[in-house]
mmCIF file of C-alpha atoms and ligand atoms in Angstrom:
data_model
loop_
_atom_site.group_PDB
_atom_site.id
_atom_site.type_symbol
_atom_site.label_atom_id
_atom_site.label_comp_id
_atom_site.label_asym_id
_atom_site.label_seq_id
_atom_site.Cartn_x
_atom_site.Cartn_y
_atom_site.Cartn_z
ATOM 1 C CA UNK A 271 3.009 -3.520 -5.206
ATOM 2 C CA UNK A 272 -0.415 -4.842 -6.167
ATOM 3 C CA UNK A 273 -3.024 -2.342 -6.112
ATOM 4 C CA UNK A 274 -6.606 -3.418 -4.724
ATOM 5 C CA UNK A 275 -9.084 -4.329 -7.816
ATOM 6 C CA UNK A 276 -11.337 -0.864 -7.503
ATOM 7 C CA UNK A 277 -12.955 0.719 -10.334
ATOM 8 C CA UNK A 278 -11.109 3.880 -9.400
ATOM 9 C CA UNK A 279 -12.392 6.132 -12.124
ATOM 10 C CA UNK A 280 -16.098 5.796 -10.989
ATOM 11 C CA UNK A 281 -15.572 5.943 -6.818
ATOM 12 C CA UNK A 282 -17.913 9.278 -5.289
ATOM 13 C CA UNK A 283 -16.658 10.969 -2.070
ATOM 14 C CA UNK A 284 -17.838 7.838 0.358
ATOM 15 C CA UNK A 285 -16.454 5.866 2.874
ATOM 16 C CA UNK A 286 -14.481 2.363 1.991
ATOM 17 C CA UNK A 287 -13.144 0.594 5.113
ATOM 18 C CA UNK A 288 -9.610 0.096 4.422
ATOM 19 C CA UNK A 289 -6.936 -2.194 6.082
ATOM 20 C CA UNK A 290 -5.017 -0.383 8.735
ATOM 21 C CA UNK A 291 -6.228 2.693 10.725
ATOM 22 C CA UNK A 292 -3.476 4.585 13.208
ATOM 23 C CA UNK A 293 -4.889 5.156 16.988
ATOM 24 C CA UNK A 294 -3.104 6.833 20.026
ATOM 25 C CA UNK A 295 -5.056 7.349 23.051
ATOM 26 C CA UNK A 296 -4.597 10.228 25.979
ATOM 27 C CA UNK A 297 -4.650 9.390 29.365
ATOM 28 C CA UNK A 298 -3.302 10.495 32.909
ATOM 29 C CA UNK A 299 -2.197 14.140 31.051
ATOM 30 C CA UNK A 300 0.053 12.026 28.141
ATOM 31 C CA UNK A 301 -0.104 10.200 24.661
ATOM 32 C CA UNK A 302 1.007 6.640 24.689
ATOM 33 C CA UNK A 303 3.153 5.625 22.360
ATOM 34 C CA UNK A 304 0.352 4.983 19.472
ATOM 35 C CA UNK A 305 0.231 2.253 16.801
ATOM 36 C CA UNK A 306 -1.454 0.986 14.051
ATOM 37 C CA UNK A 307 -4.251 -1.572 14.157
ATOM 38 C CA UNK A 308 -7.400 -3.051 11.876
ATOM 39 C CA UNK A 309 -9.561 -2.421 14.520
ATOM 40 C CA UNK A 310 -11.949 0.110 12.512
ATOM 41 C CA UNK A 311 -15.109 -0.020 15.158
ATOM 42 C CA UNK A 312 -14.423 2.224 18.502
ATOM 43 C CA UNK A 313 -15.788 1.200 22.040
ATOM 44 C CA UNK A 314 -16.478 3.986 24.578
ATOM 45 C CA UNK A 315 -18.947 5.229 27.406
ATOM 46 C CA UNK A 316 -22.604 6.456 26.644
ATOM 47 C CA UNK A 317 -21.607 9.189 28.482
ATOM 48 C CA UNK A 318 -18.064 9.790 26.289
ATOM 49 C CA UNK A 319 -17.580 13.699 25.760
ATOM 50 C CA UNK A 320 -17.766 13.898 22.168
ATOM 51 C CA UNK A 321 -21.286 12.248 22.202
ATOM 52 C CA UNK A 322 -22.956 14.654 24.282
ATOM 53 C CA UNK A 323 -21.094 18.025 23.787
ATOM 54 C CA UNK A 324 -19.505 17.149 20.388
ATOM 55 C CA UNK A 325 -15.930 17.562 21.756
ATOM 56 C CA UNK A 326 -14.221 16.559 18.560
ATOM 57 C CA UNK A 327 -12.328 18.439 15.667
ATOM 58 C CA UNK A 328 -10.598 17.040 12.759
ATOM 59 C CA UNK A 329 -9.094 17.124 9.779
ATOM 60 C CA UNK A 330 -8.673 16.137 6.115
ATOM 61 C CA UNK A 331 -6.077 16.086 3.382
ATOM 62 C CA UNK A 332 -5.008 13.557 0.127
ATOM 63 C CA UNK A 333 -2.415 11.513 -0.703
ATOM 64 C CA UNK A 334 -1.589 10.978 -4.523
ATOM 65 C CA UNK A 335 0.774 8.759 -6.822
ATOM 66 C CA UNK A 336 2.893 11.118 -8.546
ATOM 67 C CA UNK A 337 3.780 10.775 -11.960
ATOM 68 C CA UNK A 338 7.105 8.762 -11.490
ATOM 69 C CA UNK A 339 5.314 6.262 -8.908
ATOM 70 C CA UNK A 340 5.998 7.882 -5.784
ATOM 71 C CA UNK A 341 3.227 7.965 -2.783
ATOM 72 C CA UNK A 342 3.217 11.597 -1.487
ATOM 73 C CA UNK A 343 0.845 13.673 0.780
ATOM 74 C CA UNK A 344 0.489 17.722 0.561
ATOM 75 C CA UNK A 345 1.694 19.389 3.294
ATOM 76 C CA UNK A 346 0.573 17.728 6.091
ATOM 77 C CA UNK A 347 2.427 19.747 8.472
ATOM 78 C CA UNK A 348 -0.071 22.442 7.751
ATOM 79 C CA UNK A 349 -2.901 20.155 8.598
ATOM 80 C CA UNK A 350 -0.868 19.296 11.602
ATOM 81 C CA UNK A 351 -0.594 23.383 13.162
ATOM 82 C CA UNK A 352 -4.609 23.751 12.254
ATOM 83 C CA UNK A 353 -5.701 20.770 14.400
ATOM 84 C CA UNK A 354 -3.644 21.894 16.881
ATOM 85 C CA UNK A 355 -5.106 25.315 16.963
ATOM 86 C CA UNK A 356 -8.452 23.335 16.748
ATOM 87 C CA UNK A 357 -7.693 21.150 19.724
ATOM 88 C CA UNK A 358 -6.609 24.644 21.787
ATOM 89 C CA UNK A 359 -10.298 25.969 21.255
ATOM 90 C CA UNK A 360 -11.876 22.692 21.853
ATOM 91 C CA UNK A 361 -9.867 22.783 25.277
ATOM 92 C CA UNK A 362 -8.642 19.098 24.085
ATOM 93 C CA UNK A 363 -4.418 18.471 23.901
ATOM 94 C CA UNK A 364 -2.882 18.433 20.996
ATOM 95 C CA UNK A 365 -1.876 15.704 19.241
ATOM 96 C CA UNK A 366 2.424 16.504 19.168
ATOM 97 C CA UNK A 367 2.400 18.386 15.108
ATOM 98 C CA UNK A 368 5.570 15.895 14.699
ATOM 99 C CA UNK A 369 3.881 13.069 15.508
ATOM 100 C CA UNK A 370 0.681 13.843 13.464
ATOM 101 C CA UNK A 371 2.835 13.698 10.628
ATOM 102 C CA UNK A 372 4.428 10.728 11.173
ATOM 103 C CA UNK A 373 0.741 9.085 11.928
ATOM 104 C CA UNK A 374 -0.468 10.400 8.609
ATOM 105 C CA UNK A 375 2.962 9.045 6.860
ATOM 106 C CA UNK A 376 2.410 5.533 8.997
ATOM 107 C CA UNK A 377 -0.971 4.678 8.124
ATOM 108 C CA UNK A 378 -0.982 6.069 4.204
ATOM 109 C CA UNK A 379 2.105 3.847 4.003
ATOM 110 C CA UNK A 380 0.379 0.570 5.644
ATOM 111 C CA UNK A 381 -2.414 1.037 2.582
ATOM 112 C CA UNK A 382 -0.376 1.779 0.055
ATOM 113 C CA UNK A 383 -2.347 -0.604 -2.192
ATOM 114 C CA UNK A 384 -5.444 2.007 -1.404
ATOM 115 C CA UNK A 385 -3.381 4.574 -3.145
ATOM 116 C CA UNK A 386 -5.337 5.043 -6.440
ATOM 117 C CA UNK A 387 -2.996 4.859 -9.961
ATOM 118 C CA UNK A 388 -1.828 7.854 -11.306
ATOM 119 C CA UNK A 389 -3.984 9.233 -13.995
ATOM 120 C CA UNK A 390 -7.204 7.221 -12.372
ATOM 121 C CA UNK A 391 -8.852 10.809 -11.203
ATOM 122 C CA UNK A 392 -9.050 9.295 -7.428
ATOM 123 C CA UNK A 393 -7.099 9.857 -4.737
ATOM 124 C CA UNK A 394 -6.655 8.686 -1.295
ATOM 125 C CA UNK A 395 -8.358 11.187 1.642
ATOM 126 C CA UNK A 396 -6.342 10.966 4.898
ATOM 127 C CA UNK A 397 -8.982 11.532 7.940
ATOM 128 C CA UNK A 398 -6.945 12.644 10.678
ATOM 129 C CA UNK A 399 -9.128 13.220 13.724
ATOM 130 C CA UNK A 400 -9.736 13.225 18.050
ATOM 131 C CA UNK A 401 -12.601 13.261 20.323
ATOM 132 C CA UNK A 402 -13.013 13.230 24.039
ATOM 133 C CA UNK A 403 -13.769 9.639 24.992
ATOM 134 C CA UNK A 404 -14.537 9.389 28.870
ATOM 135 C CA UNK A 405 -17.492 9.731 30.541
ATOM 136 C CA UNK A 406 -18.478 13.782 31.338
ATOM 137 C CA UNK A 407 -22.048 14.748 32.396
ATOM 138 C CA UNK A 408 -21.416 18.070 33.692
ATOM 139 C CA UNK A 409 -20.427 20.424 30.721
ATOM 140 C CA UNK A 410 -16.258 20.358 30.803
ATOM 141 C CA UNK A 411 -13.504 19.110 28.786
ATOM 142 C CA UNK A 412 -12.917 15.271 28.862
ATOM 143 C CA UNK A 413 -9.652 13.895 30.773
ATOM 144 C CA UNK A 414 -9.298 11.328 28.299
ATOM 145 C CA UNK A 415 -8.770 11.210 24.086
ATOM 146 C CA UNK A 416 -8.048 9.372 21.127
ATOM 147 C CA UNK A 417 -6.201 10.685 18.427
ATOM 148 C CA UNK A 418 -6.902 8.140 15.222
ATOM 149 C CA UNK A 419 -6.088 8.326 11.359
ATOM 150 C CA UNK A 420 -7.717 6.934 8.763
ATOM 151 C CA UNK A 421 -7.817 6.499 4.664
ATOM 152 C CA UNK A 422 -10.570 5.986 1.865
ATOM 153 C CA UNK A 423 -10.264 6.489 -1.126
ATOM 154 C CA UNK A 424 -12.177 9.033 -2.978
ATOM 155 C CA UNK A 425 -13.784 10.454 -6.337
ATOM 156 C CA UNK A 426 -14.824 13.996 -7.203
ATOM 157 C CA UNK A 427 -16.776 15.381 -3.868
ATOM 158 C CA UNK A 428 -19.317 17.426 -6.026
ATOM 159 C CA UNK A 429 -21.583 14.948 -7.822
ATOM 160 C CA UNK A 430 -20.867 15.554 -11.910
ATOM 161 C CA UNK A 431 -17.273 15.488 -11.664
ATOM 162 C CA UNK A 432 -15.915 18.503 -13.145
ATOM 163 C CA UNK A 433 -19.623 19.747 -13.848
ATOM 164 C CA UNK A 434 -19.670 23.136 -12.519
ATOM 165 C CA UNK A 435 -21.667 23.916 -9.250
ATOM 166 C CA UNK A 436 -24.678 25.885 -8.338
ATOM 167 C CA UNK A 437 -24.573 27.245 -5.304
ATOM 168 C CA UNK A 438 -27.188 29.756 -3.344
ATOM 169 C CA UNK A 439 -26.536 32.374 -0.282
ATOM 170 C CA UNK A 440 -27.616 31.158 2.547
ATOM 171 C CA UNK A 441 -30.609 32.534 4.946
ATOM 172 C CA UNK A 442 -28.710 30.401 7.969
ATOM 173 C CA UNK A 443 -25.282 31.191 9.600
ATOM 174 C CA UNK A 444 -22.381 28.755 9.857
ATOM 175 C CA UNK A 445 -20.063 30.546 12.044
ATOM 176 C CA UNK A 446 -20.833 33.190 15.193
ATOM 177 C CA UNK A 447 -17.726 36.171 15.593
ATOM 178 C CA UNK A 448 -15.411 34.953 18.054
ATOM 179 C CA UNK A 449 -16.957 31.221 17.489
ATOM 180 C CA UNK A 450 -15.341 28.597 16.031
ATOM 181 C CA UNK A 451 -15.671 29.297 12.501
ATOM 182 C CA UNK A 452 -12.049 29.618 12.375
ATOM 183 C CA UNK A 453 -11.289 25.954 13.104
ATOM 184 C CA UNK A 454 -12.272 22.690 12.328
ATOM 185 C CA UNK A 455 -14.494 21.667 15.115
ATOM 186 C CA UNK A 456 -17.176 18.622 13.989
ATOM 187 C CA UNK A 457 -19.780 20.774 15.384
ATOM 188 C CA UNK A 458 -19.713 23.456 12.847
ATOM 189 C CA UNK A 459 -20.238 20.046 10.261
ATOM 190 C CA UNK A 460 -23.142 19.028 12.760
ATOM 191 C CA UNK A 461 -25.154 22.781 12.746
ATOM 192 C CA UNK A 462 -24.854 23.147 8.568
ATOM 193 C CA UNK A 463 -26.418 19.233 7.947
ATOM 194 C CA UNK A 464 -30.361 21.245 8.409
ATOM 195 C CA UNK A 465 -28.825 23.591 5.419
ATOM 196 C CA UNK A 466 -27.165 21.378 3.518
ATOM 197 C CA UNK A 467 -29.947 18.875 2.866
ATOM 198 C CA UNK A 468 -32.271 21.599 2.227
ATOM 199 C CA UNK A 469 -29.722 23.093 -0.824
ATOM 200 C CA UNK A 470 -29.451 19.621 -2.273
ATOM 201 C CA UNK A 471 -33.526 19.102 -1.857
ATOM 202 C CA UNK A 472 -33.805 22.577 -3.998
ATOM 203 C CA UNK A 473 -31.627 21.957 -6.651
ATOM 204 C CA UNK A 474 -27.949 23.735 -5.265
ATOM 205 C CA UNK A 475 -24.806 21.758 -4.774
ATOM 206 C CA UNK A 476 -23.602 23.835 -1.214
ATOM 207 C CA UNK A 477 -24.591 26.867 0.644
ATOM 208 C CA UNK A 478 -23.003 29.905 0.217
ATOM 209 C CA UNK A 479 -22.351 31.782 3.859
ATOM 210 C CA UNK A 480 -22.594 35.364 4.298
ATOM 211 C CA UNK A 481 -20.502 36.934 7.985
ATOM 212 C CA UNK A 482 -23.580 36.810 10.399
ATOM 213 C CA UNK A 483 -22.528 39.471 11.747
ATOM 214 C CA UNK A 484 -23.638 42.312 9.116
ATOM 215 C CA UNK A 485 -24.950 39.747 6.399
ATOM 216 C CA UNK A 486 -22.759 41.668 3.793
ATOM 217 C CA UNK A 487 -19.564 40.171 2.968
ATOM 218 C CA UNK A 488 -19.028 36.737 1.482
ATOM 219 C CA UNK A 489 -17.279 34.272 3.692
ATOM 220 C CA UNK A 490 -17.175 30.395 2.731
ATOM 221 C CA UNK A 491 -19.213 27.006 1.884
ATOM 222 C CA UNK A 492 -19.676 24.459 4.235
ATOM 223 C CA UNK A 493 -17.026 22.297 2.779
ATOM 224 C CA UNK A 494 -14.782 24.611 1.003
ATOM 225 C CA UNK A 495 -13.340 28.599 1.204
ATOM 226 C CA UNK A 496 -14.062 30.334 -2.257
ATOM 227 C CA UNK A 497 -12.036 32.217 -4.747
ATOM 228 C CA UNK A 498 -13.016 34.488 -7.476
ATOM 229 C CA UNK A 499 -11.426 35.668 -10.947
ATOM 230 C CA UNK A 500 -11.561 39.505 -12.727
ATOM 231 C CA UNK A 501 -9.096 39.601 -15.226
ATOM 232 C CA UNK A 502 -5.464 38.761 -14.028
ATOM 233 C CA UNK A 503 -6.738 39.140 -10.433
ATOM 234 C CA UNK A 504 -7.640 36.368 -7.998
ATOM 235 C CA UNK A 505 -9.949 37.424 -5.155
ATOM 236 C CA UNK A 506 -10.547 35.584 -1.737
ATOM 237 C CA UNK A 507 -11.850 36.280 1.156
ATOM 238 C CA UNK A 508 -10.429 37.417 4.787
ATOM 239 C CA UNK A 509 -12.088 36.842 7.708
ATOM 240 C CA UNK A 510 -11.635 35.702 10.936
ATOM 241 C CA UNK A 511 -14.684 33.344 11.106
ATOM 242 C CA UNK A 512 -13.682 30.971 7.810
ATOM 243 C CA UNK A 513 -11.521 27.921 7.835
ATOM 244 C CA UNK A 514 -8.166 28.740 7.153
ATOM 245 C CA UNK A 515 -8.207 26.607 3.793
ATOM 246 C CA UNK A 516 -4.718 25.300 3.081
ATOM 247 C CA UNK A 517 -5.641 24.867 -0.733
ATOM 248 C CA UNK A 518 -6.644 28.548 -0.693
ATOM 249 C CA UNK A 519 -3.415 29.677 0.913
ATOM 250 C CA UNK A 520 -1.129 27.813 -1.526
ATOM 251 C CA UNK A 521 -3.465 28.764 -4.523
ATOM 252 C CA UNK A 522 -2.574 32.329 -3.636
ATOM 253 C CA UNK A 523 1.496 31.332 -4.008
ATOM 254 C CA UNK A 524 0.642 29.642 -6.808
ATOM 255 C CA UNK A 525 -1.196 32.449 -8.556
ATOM 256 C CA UNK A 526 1.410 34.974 -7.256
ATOM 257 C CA UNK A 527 4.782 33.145 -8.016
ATOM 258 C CA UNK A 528 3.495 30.438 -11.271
ATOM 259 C CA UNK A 529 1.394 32.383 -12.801
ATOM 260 C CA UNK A 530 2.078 36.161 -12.422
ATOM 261 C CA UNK A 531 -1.442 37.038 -11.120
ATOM 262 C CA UNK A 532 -2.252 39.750 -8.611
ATOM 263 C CA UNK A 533 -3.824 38.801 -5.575
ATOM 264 C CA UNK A 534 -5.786 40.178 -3.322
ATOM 265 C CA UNK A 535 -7.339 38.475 -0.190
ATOM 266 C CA UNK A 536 -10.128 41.279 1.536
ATOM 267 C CA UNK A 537 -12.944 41.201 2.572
ATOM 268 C CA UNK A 538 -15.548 40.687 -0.384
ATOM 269 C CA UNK A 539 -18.947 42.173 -0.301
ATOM 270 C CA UNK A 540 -21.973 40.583 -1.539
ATOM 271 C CA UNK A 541 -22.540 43.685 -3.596
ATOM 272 C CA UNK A 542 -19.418 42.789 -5.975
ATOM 273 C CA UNK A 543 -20.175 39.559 -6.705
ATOM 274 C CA UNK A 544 -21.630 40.176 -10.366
ATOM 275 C CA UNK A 545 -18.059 41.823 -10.969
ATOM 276 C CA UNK A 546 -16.037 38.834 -11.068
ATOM 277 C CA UNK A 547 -15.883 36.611 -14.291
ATOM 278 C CA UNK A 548 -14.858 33.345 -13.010
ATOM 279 C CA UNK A 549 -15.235 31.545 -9.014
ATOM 280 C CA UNK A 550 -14.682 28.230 -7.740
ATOM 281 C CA UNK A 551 -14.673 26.813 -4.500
ATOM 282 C CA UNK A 552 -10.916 25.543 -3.172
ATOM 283 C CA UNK A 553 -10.286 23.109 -0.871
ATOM 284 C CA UNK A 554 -9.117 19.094 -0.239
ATOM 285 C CA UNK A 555 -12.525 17.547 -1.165
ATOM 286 C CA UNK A 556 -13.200 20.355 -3.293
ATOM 287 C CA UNK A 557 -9.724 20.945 -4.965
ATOM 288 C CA UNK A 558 -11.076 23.228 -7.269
ATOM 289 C CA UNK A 559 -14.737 23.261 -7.944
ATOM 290 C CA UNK A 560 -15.763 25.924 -10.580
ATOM 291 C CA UNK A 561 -19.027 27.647 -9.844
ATOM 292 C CA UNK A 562 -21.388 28.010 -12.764
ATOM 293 C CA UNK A 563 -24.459 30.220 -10.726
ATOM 294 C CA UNK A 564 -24.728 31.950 -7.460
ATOM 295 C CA UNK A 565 -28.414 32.334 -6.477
ATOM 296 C CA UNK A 566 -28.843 35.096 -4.242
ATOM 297 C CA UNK A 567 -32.465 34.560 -3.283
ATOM 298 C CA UNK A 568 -33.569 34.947 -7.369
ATOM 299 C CA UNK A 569 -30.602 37.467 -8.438
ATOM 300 C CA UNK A 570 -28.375 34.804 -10.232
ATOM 301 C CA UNK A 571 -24.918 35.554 -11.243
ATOM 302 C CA UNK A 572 -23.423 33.389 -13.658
ATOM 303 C CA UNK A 573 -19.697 32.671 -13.989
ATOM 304 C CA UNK A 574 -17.597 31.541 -16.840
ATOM 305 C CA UNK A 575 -17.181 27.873 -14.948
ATOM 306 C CA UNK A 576 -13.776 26.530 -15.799
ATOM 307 C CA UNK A 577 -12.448 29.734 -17.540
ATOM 308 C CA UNK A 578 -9.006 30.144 -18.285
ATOM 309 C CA UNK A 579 -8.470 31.577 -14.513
ATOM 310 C CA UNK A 580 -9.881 28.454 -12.821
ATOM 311 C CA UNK A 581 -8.124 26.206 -15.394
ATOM 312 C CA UNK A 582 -4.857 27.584 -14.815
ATOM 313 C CA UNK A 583 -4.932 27.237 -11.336
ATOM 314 C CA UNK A 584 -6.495 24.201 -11.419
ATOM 315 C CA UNK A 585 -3.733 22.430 -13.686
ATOM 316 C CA UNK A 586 -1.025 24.137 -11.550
ATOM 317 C CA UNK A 587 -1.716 23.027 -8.566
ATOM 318 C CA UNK A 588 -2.668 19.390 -9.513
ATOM 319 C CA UNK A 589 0.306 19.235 -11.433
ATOM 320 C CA UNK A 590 2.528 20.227 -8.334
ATOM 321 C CA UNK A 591 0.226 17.352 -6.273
ATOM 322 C CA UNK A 592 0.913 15.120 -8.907
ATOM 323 C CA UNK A 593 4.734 15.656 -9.894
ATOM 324 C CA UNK A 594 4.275 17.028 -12.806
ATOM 325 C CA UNK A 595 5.222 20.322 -11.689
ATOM 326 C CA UNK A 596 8.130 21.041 -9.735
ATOM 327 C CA UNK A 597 7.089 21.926 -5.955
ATOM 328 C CA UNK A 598 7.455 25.036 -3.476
ATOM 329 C CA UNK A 599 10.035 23.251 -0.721
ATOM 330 C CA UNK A 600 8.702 21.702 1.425
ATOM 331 C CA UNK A 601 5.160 21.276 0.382
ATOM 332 C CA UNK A 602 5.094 17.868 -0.896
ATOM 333 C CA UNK A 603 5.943 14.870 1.476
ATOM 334 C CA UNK A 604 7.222 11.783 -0.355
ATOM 335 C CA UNK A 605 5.807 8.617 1.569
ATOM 336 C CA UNK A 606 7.549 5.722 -0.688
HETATM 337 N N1 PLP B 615 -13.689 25.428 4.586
HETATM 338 C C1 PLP B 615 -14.306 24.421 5.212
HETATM 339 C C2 PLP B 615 -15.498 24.738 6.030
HETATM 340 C C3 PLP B 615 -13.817 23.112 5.083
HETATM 341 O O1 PLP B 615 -14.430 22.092 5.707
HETATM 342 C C4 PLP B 615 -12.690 22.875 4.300
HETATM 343 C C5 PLP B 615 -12.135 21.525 4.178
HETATM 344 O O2 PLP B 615 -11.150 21.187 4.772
HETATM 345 C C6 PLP B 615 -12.077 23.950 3.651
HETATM 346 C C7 PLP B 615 -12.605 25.218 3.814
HETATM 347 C C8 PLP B 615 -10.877 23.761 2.808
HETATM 348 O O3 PLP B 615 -9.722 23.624 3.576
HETATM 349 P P1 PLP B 615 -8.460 22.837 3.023
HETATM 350 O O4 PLP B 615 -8.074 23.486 1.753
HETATM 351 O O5 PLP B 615 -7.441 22.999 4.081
HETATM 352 O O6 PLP B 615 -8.893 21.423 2.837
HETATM 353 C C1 COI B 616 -11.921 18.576 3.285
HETATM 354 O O1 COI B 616 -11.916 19.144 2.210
HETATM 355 O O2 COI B 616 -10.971 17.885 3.681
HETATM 356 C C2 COI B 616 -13.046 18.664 4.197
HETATM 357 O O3 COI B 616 -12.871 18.394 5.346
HETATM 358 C C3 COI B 616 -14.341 19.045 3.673
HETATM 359 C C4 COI B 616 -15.397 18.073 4.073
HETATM 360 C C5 COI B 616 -16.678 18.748 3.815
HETATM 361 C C6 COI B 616 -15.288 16.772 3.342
#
């Protein structure tokens, strides 16, 4: 197969309109049958659900050439049960968690030549996503939907590559108790744009969110859950108003049953923060990001970056990704 001429090594975290883009549409209470098509530009009413009460959830994971040539994806079928808990909140139907799978497989597979080499440092992002497309004026759920997939590939999402990141606690809340902070609705993307432009216009690469509720415990960026590092220990989070990361939850196998660590996922106060020696923040995008300075409003803690924690991990679970390692069943899905 003839890969397309990209300078893969130097691509950022940006859109490039690829070939073939899957699309099945929900109408009279079912899914038609679905298909692929090069149609990337969408058609809909003014008035289409998603555009005036943001009725729209997605999500996002990578697809990789392993080491012996094979096109795989990381389990999808995770990716699969959290839009369908996303759809649920959203009070849209869920796309059937077989056939997201198969849609992911379908349209990785029809731009295979996207795929970026082994060893080139990119990889191919798989947007999986569905939004209310008919015409609703009075606040309600839409009656109709498209479900769509589609690939680009990507670079490093923080700028500076492997550089790592300085990130600040944030005066602004990304998730309410009992809101959606829990699933991957676009308007939870939509509220943290004010507070993301205004970290990267002061000098931070994210924002760092604190539980609005009590403004003491650490919960997650607006792109990626976080992890920290004290000794032989890795520390997350728990908390019912974060994304349930799916990097985060296999990093915490990983640690556990590679690489002998304890883990412990609680809830992690603000006040503790100085007593780890290494974080990062985990996710798709993110993979793992180390974190070289949390600003909390002038109090900076500094971390070791990639320490030997964050390295470990890091190689571990890139390796299994990449087929170097040998994989937990079922978490690696070979596409050709
Ligand atoms: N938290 C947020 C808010 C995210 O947008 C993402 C990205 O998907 C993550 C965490 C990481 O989740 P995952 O590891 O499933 O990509
Ligand atoms: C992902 O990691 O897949 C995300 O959706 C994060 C987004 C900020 C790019």
């Amino acid at each position: 197969m003839e890969r397309k001429n990209i300078d893969w090594g130097n691509l950022g975290f940006n859109y490039v309109q690829t070939d073939m883009r899957y699309v099945s549409n929900f109408k009279n209470g079912a899914w038609d049958d679905g298909c692929l098509t090069d149609q990337a530009n969408i058609t809909m009413s003014e008035c289409a659900c998603v555009l005036q009460y943001a009725q729209t959830c997605f999500e996002g994971l990578k697809a990789y050439t392993t080491e012996n040539g094979h096109i795989v994806c990381f389990r999808p079928d995770l990716n699969a049960s959290r839009m369908a808990d996303s759809a649920r909140r959203l009070k849209m139907p869920v796309f059937p968690e077989d056939r997201f799978v198969e849609a992911v497989v379908e349209t990785v597979r029809a731009n295979a030549q996207w795929v970026p080499p082994y060893g080139s440092g990119a990889t191919l992002y798989v947007r999986p996503f569905m939004f209310g497309s008919d015409a609703i004026i009075g606040v309600k759920p839409a009656t109709e939907y498209q479900f769509r997939v589609f690939v680009t590939p990507v670079g490093p999402y923080f700028k500076g590559g492997a550089k790592p990141v300085t990130v600040r606690i944030s005066d602004l809340d990304r998730a309410a108790p009992r809101g959606t902070g829990h699933v991957k609705a676009g308007l939870n993307y939509a509220m943290s744009l004010y507070n993301i432009v205004d970290a990267h216009e002061q000098g931070y690469d994210e924002n760092v969110y604190v539980d609005s509720a009590t403004r003491t415990h650490i919960e997650e960026t607006g792109g990626a859950n976080i992890i920290f590092i004290k000794g032989n220990t890795l520390v997350t989070p728990k908390s019912d108003t974060i994304l349930p990361s799916i990097t985060r939850r296999s990093l915490l196998y990983v640690a556990k049953e590679y690489l002998n660590m304890e883990v412990e996922e609680r809830p992690v106060f603000l006040s503790e923060i100085g007593d780890f020696e290494e974080a990062g923040l985990c996710g798709t995008a993110a993979v793992i990001s180390p974190i070289g300075t949390i600003d909390d409003h002038g109090t900076l803690y500094r971390y070791a970056g990639m320490g030997d924690g964050i390295q470990k991990l890091y190689d571990t679970l890139t390796g299994i990704q990449m087929g170097r390692i040998e994989a937990p069943e079922g978490w690696i899905k070979v596409i050709e």
